[in-house]
Coordinates of C-alpha atoms in Angstrom, one line a residue:
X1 CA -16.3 27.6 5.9
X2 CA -18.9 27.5 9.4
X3 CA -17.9 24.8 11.8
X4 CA -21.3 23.3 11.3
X5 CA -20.7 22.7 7.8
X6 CA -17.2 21.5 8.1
X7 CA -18.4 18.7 10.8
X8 CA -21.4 18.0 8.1
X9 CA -18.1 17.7 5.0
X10 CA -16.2 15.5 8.0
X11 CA -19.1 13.4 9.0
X12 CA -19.9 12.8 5.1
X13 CA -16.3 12.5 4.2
X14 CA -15.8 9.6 6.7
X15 CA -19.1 8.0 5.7
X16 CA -17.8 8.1 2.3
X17 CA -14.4 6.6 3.5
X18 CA -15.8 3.7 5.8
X19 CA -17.8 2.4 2.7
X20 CA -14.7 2.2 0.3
X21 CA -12.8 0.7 2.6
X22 CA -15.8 -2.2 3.4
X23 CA -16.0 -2.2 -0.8
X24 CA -12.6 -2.8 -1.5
X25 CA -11.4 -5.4 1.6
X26 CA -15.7 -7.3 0.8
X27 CA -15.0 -7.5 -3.1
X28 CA -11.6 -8.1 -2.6
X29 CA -11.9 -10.8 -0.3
X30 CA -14.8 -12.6 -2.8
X31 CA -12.1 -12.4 -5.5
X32 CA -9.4 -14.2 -3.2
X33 CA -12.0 -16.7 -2.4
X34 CA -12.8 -17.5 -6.0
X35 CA -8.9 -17.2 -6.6
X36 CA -7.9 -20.1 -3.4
X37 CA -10.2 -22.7 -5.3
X38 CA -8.6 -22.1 -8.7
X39 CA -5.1 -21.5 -7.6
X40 CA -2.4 -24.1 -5.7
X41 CA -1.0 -23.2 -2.2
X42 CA 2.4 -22.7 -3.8
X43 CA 1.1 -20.1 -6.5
X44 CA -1.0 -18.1 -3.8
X45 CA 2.6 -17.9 -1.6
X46 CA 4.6 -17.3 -4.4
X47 CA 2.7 -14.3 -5.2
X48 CA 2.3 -13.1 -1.4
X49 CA 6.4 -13.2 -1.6
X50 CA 6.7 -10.7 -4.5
X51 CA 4.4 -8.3 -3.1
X52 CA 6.0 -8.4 0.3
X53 CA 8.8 -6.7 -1.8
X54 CA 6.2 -4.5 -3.8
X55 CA 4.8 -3.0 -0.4
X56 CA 8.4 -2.1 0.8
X57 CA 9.6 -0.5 -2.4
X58 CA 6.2 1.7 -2.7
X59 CA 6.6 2.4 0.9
X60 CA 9.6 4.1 0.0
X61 CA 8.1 5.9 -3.2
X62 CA 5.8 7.6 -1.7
X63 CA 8.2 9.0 1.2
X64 CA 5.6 10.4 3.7
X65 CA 4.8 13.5 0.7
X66 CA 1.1 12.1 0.7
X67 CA 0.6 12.5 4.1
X68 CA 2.6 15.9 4.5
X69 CA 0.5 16.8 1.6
X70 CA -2.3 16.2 3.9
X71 CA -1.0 17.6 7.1
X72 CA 0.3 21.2 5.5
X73 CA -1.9 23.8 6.5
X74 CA -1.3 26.5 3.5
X75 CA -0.8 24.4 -0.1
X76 CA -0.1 25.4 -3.2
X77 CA -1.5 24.6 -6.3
X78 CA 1.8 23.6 -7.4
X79 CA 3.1 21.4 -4.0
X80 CA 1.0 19.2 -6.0
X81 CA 3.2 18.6 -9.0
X82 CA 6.4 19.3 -7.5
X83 CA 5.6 16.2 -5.5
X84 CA 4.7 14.5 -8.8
X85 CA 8.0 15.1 -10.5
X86 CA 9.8 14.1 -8.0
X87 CA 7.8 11.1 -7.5
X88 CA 8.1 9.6 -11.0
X89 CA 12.1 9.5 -10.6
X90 CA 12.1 7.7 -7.4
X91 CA 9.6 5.1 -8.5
X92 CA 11.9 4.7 -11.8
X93 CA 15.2 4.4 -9.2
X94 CA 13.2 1.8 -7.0
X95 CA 12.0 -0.3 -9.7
X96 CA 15.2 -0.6 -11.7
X97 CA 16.7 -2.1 -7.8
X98 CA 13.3 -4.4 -8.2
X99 CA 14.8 -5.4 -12.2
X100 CA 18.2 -6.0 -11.6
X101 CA 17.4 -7.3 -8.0
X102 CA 14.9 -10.0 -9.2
X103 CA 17.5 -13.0 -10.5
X104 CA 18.8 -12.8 -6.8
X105 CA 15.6 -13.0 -5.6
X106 CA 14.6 -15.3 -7.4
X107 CA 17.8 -17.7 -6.5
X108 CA 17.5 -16.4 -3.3
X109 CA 14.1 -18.5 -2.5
X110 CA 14.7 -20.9 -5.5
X111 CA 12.1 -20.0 -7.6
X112 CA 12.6 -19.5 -11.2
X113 CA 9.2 -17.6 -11.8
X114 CA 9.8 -15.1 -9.3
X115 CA 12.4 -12.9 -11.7
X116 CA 9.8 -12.3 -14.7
X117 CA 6.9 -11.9 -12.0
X118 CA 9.1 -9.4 -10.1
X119 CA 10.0 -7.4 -12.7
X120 CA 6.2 -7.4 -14.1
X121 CA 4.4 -6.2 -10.8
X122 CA 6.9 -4.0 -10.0
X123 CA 5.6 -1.8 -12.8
X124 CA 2.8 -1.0 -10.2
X125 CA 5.4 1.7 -8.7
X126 CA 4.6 4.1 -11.4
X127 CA 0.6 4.5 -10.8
X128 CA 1.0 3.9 -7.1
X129 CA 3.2 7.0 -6.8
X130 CA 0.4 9.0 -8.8
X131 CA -2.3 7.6 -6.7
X132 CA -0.5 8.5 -3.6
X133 CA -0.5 12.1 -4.6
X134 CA -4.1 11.9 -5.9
X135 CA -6.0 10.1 -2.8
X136 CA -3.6 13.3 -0.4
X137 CA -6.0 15.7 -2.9
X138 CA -9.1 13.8 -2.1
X139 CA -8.7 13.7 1.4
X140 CA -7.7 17.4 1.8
X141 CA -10.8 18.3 -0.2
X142 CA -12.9 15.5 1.6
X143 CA -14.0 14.2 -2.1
X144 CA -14.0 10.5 -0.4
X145 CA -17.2 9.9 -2.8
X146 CA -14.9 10.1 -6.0
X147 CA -12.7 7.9 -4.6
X148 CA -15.0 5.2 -3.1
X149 CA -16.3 5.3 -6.9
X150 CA -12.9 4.9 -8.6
X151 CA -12.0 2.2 -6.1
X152 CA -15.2 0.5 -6.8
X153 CA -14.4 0.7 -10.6
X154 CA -10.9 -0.6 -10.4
X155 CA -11.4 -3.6 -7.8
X156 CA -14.0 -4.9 -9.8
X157 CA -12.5 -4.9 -13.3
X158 CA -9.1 -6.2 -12.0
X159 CA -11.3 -8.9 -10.3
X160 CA -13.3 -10.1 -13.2
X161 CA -9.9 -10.0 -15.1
X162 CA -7.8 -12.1 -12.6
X163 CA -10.7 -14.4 -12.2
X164 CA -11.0 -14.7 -15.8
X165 CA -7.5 -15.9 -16.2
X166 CA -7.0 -18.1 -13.5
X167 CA -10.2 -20.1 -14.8
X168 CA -7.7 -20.8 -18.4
X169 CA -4.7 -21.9 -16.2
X170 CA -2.7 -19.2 -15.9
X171 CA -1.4 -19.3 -12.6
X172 CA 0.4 -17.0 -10.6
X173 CA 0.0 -14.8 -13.6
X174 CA -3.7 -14.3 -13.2
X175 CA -2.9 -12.5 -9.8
X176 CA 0.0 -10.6 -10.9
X177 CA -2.8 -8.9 -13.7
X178 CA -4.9 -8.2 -10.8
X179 CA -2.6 -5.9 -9.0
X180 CA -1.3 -4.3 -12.1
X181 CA -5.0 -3.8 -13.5
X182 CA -5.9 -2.3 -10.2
X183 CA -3.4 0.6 -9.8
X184 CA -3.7 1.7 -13.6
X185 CA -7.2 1.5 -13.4
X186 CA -7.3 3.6 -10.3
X187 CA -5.2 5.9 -11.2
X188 CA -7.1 6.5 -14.6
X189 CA -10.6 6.4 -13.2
X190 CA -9.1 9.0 -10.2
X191 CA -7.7 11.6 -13.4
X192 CA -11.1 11.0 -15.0
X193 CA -13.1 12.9 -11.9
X194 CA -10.9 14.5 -10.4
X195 CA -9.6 18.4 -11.3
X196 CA -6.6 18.0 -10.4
X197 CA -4.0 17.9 -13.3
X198 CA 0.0 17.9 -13.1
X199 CA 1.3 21.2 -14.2
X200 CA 4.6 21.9 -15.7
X201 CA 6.5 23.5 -12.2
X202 CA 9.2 21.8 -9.6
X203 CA 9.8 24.0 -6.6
X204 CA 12.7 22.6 -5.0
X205 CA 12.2 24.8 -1.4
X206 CA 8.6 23.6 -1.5
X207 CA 9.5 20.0 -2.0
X208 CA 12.6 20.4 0.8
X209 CA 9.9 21.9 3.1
X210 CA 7.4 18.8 2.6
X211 CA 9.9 16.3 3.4
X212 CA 10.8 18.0 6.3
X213 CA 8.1 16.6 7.8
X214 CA 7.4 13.7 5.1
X215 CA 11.0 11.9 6.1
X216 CA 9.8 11.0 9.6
X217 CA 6.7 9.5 8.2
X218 CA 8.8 7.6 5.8
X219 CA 11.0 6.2 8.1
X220 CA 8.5 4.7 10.4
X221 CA 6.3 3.7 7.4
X222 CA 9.8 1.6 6.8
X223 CA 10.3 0.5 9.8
X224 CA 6.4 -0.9 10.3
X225 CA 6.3 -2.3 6.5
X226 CA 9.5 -4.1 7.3
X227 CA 7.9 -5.9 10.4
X228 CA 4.9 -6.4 9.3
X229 CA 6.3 -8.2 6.4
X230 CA 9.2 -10.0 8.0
X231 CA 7.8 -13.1 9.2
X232 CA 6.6 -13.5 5.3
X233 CA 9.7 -13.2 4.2
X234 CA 11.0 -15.4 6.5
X235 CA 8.3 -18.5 5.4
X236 CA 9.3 -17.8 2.7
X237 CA 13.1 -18.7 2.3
X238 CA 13.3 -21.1 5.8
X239 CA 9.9 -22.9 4.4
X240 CA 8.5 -22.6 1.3
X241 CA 5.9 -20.8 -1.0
X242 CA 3.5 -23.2 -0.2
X243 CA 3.6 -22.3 3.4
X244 CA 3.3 -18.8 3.3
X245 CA 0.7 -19.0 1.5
X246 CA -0.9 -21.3 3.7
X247 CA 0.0 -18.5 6.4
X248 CA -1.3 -16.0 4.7
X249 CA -4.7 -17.4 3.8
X250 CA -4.6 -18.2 8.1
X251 CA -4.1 -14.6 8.5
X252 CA -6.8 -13.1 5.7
X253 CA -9.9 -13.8 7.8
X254 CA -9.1 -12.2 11.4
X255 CA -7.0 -9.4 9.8
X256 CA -9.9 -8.4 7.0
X257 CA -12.2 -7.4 10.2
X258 CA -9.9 -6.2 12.8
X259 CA -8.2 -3.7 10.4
X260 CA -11.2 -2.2 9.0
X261 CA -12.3 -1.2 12.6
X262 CA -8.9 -0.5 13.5
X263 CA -8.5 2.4 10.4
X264 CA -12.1 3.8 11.9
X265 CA -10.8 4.0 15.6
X266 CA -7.6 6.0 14.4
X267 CA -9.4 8.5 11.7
X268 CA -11.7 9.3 14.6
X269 CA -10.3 8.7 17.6
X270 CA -7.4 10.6 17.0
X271 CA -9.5 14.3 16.8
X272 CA -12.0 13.5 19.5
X273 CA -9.1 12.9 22.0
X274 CA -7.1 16.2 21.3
X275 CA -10.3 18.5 22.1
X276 CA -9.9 16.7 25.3
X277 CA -6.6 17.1 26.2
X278 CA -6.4 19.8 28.0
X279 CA -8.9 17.4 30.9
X280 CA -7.3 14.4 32.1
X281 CA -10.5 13.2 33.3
X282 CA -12.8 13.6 30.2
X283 CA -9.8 12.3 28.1
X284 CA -9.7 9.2 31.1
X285 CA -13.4 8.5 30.6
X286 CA -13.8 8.8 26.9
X287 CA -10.8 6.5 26.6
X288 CA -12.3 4.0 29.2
X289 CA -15.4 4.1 27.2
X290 CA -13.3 3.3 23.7
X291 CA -12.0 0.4 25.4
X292 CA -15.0 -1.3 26.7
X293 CA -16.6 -0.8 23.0
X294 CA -13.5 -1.9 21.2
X295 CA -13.1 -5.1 23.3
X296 CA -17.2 -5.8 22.8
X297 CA -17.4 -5.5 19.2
X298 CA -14.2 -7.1 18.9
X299 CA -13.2 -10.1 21.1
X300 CA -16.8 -12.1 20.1
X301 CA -15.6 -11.4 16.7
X302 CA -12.2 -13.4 17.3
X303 CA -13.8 -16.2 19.6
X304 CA -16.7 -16.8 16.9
X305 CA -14.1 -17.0 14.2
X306 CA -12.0 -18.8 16.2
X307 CA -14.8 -21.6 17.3
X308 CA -15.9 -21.8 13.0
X309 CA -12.6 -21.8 11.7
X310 CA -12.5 -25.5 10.3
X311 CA -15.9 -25.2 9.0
X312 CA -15.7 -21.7 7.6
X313 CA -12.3 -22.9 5.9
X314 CA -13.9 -26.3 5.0
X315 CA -16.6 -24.6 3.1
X316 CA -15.3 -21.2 1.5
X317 CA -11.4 -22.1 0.7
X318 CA -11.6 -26.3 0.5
X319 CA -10.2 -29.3 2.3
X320 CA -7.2 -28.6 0.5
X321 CA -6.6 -25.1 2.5
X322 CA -7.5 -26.9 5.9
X323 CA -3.8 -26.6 7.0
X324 CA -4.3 -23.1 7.5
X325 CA -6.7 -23.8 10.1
X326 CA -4.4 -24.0 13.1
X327 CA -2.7 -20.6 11.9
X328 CA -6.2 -18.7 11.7
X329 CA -7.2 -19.2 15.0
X330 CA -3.6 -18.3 16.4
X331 CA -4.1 -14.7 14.6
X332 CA -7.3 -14.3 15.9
X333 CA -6.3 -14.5 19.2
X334 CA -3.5 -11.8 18.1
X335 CA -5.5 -9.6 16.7
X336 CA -7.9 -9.8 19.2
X337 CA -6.3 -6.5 21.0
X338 CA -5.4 -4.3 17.3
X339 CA -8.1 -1.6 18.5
X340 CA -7.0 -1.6 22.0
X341 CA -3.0 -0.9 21.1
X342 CA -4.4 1.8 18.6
X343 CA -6.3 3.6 21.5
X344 CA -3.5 3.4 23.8
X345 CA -1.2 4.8 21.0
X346 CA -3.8 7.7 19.4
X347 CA -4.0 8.4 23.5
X348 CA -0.2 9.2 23.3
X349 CA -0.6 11.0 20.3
X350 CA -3.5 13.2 20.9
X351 CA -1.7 14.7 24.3
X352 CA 1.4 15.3 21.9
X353 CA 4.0 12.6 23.5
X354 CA 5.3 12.1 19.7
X355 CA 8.8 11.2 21.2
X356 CA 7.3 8.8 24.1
X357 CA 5.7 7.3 21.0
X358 CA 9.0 6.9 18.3
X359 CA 10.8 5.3 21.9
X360 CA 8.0 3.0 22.3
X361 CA 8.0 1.6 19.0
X362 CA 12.0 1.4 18.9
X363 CA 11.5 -0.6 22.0
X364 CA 8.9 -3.1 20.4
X365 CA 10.5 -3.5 17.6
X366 CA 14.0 -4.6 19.2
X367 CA 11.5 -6.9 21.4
X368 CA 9.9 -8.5 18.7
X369 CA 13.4 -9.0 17.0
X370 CA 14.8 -10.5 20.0
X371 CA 11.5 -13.1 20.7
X372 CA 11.4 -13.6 16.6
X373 CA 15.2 -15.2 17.1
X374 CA 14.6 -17.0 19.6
X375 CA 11.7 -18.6 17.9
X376 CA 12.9 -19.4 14.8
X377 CA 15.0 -22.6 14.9
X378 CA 11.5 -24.2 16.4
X379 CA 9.2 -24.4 13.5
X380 CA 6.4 -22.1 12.1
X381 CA 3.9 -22.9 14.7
X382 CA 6.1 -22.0 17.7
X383 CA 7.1 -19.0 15.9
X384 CA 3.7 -18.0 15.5
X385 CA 2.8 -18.4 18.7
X386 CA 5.4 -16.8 20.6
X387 CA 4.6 -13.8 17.9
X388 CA 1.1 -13.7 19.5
X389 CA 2.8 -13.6 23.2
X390 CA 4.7 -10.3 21.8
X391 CA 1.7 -9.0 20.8
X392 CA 0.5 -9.2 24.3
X393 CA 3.9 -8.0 25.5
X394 CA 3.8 -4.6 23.5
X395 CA 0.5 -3.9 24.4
X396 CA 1.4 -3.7 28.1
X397 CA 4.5 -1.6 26.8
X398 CA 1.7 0.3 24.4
X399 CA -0.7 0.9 28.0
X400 CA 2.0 1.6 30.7
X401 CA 2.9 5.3 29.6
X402 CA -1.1 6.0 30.5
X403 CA -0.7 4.8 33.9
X404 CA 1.2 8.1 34.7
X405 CA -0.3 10.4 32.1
X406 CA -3.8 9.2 32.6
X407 CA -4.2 6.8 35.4
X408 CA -5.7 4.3 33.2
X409 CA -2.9 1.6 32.9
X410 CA -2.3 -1.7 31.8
X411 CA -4.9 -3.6 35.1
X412 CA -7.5 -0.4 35.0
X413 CA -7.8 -1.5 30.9
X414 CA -7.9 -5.5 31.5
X415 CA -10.6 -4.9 34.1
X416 CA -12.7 -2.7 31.5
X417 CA -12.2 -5.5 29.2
X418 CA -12.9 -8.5 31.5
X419 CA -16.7 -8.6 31.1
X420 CA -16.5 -8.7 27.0
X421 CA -13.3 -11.2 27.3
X422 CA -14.7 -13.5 29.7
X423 CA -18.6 -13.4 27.7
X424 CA -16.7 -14.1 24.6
X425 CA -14.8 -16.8 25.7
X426 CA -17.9 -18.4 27.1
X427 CA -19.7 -18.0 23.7
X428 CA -16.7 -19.5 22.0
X429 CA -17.1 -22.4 23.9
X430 CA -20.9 -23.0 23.4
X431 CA -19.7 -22.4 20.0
X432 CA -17.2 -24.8 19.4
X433 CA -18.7 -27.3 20.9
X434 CA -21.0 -28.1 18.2
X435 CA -18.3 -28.8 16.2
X436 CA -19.1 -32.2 18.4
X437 CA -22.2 -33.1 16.0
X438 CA -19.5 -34.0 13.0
X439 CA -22.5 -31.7 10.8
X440 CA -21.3 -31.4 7.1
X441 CA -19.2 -27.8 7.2
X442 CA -22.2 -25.0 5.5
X443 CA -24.9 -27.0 8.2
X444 CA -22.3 -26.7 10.8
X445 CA -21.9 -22.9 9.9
X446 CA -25.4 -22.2 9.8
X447 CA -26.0 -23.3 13.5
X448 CA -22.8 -21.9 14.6
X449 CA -23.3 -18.7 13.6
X450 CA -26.9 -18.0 15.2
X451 CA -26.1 -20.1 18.4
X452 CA -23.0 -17.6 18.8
X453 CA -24.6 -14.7 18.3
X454 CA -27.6 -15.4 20.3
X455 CA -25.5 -16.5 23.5
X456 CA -23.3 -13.4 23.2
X457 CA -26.6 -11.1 23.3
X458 CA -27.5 -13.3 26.9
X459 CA -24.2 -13.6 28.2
X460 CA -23.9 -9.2 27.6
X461 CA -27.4 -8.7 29.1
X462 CA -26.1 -10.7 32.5
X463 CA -22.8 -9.7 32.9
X464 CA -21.2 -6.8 30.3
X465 CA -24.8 -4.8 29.7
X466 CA -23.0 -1.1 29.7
X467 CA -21.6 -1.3 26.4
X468 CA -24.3 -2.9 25.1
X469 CA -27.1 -0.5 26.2
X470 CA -24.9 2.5 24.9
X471 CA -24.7 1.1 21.7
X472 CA -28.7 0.7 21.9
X473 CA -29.1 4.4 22.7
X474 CA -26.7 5.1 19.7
X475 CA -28.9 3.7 17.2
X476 CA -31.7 4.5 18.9
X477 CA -30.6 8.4 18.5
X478 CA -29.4 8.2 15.4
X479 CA -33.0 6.2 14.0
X480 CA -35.1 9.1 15.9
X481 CA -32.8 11.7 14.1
X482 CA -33.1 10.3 10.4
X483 CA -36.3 9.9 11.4
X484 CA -37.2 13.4 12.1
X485 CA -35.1 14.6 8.9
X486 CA -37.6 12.4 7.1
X487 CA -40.7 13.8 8.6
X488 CA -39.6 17.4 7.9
X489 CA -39.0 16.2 4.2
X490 CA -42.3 15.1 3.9
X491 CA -44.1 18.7 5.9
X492 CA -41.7 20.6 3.6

């Protein structure tokens, strides 16, 4: 395969990628909408709870084979299926934990449902294994179109399903069909189009030399599973169901956008930094550049959603959701800086500093422990907030190490963010204060949004145009290119 044509199978291949992802979290997030008016703030958290336990028992089936699947560079045909068999028995081992484990659990929290519901959903084990192993064949063959069309299929038939059944009452019940529906439908729509089959072959030296590689993946997909999932699990038992879900609806709205852009940043940032390594000054100014961007696309994002959030909650979950309010803007103003800590960390990664990296992250993580105790005995609020202050914390910890390696450190990056931090938190203030007119929440919404966007624009073109006029030339470029492709269509 020519260079040129595997940068055209990249290019398309992310394309491809981007869109499924925007797919699944858009219909995804409609279906949740629909789901918060039909559902009560207890059911919503008492399904959140069970698939906090889900995530970590999947994390563990998979064991880091899908991504050293990826990674290897010779594969056999049958590294595939040797993967498979051994996936099938894990997934059995971690689910019969799940079933025996689920009366504790459920006396654990004090709530009955949660044994039948635990033992139900955990039967998504079994395709999620398989699917692991069949998105690690897509991506090493860049088929992301198959996949964006399986996803497609699956989210919107376990949608209309789940929606279906919480309209006739059934509860938590009607979300726990939407997960299960999703995997098996994914899984069966992925064997319809794709050619790869499981074949009748376990090589055990294959599978030892795969996890060679796969056990450090698995270990810190633990780790971050564990702590991304930990204050959950902790609403859950010190509180109740009804508050975690509460906290989790606060959560949905900043996380849905900051995560999408945050998965783009690392599958491209990540290659376009190691062909740089090697020039500390390139590699300087293309990360300088990535922060600027990052902290213009995202910080209005977080200051808008942060001005609308009683509105926007008012009008797409209900009055009913309106506690969740307080917790929403909190997380936008933590996940505010997600695509800056992933630039500083891809930084790290692309100049080969793995074990700076596996240090930094022990050394969060004992952080966050630490500031998570302390917090605790104060309420959710205070616990929430002091969790946004470690945010802030690591990312200094996240920056410092490119202060020596780069000379771009913690004060060189707040000073390339400054003009986008400071224009955003003047257009959240124009913002917000029309929240002052006591409109009804949709009229409210509908001049909030325009008045936001429109200041942001004039507050970039006085002080922060650099960002913005590269972004300008970008789509200009990339207009005059489809353009030209057009014009030679239409010679040819």
């Amino acid at each position: 395969m020519t260079e040129q044509s595997l940068k055209g199978r990249v290019v398309k291949g992310l394309f491809w990628k981007l869109l499924e992802q925007a797919g699944y979290q858009g219909i995804q997030f409609l279906v949740a909408l629909l789901l918060a008016r039909l559902l009560t703030k207890e059911e919503y958290g008492t399904v959140s709870l069970i698939m906090i336990f889900i995530t970590i028992a999947n994390t563990f089936v998979q064991s880091g084979f899908a991504t050293a699947l990826v990674q290897r560079r010779e594969l056999l045909p049958e590294d595939y299926s040797s993967v498979f068999w051994l996936s099938l028995p894990l997934s059995l081992f971690c689910y019969l934990l799940l079933f025996l484990s689920a009366p504790w659990i459920s006396s654990f929290y004090g709530l009955p449902v949660l044994a039948p519901l635990v033992r139900v959903m955990g039967l998504v084990l079994f395709p999620g294994a398989v699917i692991s192993i069949q998105t690690a064949f897509v991506s090493r063959n860049l088929q992301f179109d198959l996949l964006f069309r399986a996803t497609m299929t699956a989210v919107l038939g376990s949608g209309a399903v789940s929606i279906g059944m919480a309209y006739r009452g059934l509860g938590v019940w009607a979300m726990a069909a939407q997960q299960l529906l999703y995997y098996f439908i994914l899984m069966t729509a992925l064997f319809r189009t794709l050619p790869w089959r499981p074949g009748l072959c376990f090589r055990r030296g294959r599978v030892l030399s795969l996890f060679s590689f796969g056990w450090k993946i698995l270990v810190s997909g633990l780790l971050d599973t564990l702590w991304q999932n930990v204050y959950g699990l902790l609403i859950g038992k010190r509180y109740s169901s009804a508050e975690l879900g509460v906290y989790t609806r606060g959560e949905q709205f900043p996380k849905l956008l900051t995560t999408n852009l945050t998965a783009a940043i690392q599958s491209v940032l990540l290659p376009a930094y190691a062909k740089l390594q090697g020039d500390a000054a390139a590699l300087r100014s293309a990360a300088r550049r990535s922060v600027r961007l990052s902290a213009f696309l995202v910080f209005p994002m977080m200051a808008g959603m942060f001005a609308t959030a009683r509105p926007m909650v008012r009008l797409l979950l209900t009055d009913r959701w309106s506690a969740a309010v307080p917790y929403l803007c909190l997380m936008c103003v933590s996940y505010a800086i997600l695509p800056i800590h992933s630039i500083n960390l891809q930084l790290l990664n692309a100049m080969g500093h793995s074990e700076l990296f596996l240090r930094l992250e022990l050394l969060k993580k004992l952080l966050g422990i630490l500031i998570l105790l302390l917090s605790l005995p104060y309420g959710i609020f205070p616990m929430l907030l002091l969790k946004v202050l470690d945010e802030y914390l690591c990312l200094l910890l996240n920056a410092f190490p490119n202060r020596r390696l780069l000379g771009y450190g913690p004060l060189r990056q707040l000073m390339d963010m400054l003009p986008a931090l400071l224009c955003s938190v003047l257009m959240g203030g124009i913002t917000g204060s029309l929240l002052l007119l006591s409109l009804p929440a949709a009229g409210t919404l509908l001049l909030q949004i325009p008045v936001g966007a429109l200041s942001y624009l004039l507050l970039s073109l006085l002080f922060n145009r650099e960002p913005l006029c590269y972004i300008y030339k970008l789509l200009h470029n990339t207009g005059e290119r489809v353009s030209g492709r057009e014009a030679e269509r239409w010679k040819n």
